[in-house]
Short mmCIF file of C-alpha atoms in Angstrom, two decimals:
data_model
loop_
_atom_site.label_atom_id
_atom_site.label_comp_id
_atom_site.label_asym_id
_atom_site.label_seq_id
_atom_site.Cartn_x
_atom_site.Cartn_y
_atom_site.Cartn_z
CA MET A 348 106.19 16.20 44.37
CA LYS A 349 104.73 13.15 43.10
CA GLU A 350 105.61 11.30 39.87
CA SER A 351 102.87 11.56 37.00
CA GLU A 352 101.53 8.23 35.72
CA TYR A 353 100.87 9.98 32.48
CA ARG A 354 104.02 10.39 29.75
CA SER A 355 101.86 11.95 27.38
CA TYR A 356 98.48 14.09 26.88
CA ASP A 357 97.57 11.45 24.23
CA ASP A 358 97.16 9.34 27.28
CA LEU A 359 94.83 11.08 29.08
CA PRO A 360 90.81 10.39 28.98
CA LEU A 361 88.60 12.73 27.33
CA PHE A 362 87.19 14.46 30.69
CA LEU A 363 89.12 14.32 33.87
CA ASN A 364 88.18 14.24 37.12
CA SER A 365 89.95 15.85 40.25
CA ALA A 366 91.92 12.45 40.73
CA THR A 367 93.43 12.47 37.22
CA VAL A 368 94.09 15.88 37.46
CA ALA A 369 95.95 15.27 40.65
CA LYS A 370 98.05 12.43 39.12
CA VAL A 371 98.57 14.30 35.61
CA LEU A 372 99.83 17.30 37.80
CA GLY A 373 101.85 15.26 40.63
CA VAL A 374 100.29 16.59 43.63
CA SER A 375 97.88 14.97 46.16
CA PRO A 376 94.08 14.01 45.81
CA SER A 377 93.30 16.87 47.76
CA SER A 378 95.29 19.70 45.77
CA GLY A 379 93.44 18.33 42.53
CA TYR A 380 89.98 18.95 44.24
CA GLU A 381 91.07 22.39 45.51
CA LEU A 382 92.42 23.58 42.08
CA MET A 383 89.24 22.59 40.26
CA HIS A 384 87.64 25.22 42.84
CA GLU A 385 89.97 27.98 41.49
CA PRO A 386 88.22 30.67 39.37
CA GLY A 387 89.77 30.25 35.99
CA PHE A 388 90.53 26.63 36.29
CA PRO A 389 88.23 24.90 33.31
CA VAL A 390 85.69 23.30 34.81
CA LEU A 391 82.92 21.68 33.23
CA ARG A 392 79.78 20.95 35.96
CA ILE A 393 77.28 18.28 34.90
CA GLY A 394 75.11 18.42 37.67
CA ASN A 395 77.29 17.91 41.01
CA ARG A 396 79.64 16.62 39.16
CA MET A 397 83.05 18.38 38.49
CA VAL A 398 85.20 17.56 34.81
CA VAL A 399 87.90 18.86 33.17
CA PRO A 400 88.00 18.72 29.13
CA LYS A 401 91.31 17.50 28.09
CA GLU A 402 92.12 19.70 25.32
CA GLN A 403 91.47 23.08 28.22
CA PHE A 404 92.97 21.29 30.63
CA ILE A 405 96.24 21.15 28.01
CA GLN A 406 95.77 24.82 27.57
CA TRP A 407 95.72 25.95 30.92
CA VAL A 408 98.80 24.22 31.74
CA LYS A 409 100.71 25.74 29.01
CA GLU A 410 99.10 29.39 29.96
CA HIS A 411 100.27 28.64 33.46
CA THR A 412 103.82 27.23 32.82
CA GLY A 413 104.75 29.30 29.80
CA GLY A 414 105.15 26.34 27.87
CA SER A 415 104.68 24.82 24.56
CA THR A 416 104.45 21.25 25.75
#
């Protein structure tokens, strides 16, 4: 597993792209991209672009890890 470049959710941009999602989770860029296509993942589509709102991403992580991070 790759180590995340981010140390705090405060360091994240307001909207995350697939590369940022991958970096935060410590997975490959292709895994981040695939995750963004999963049903239930909080993606906002703007034309052909897909981004993840920071707060919804944090909530998704909490729900899927059972943590209170």
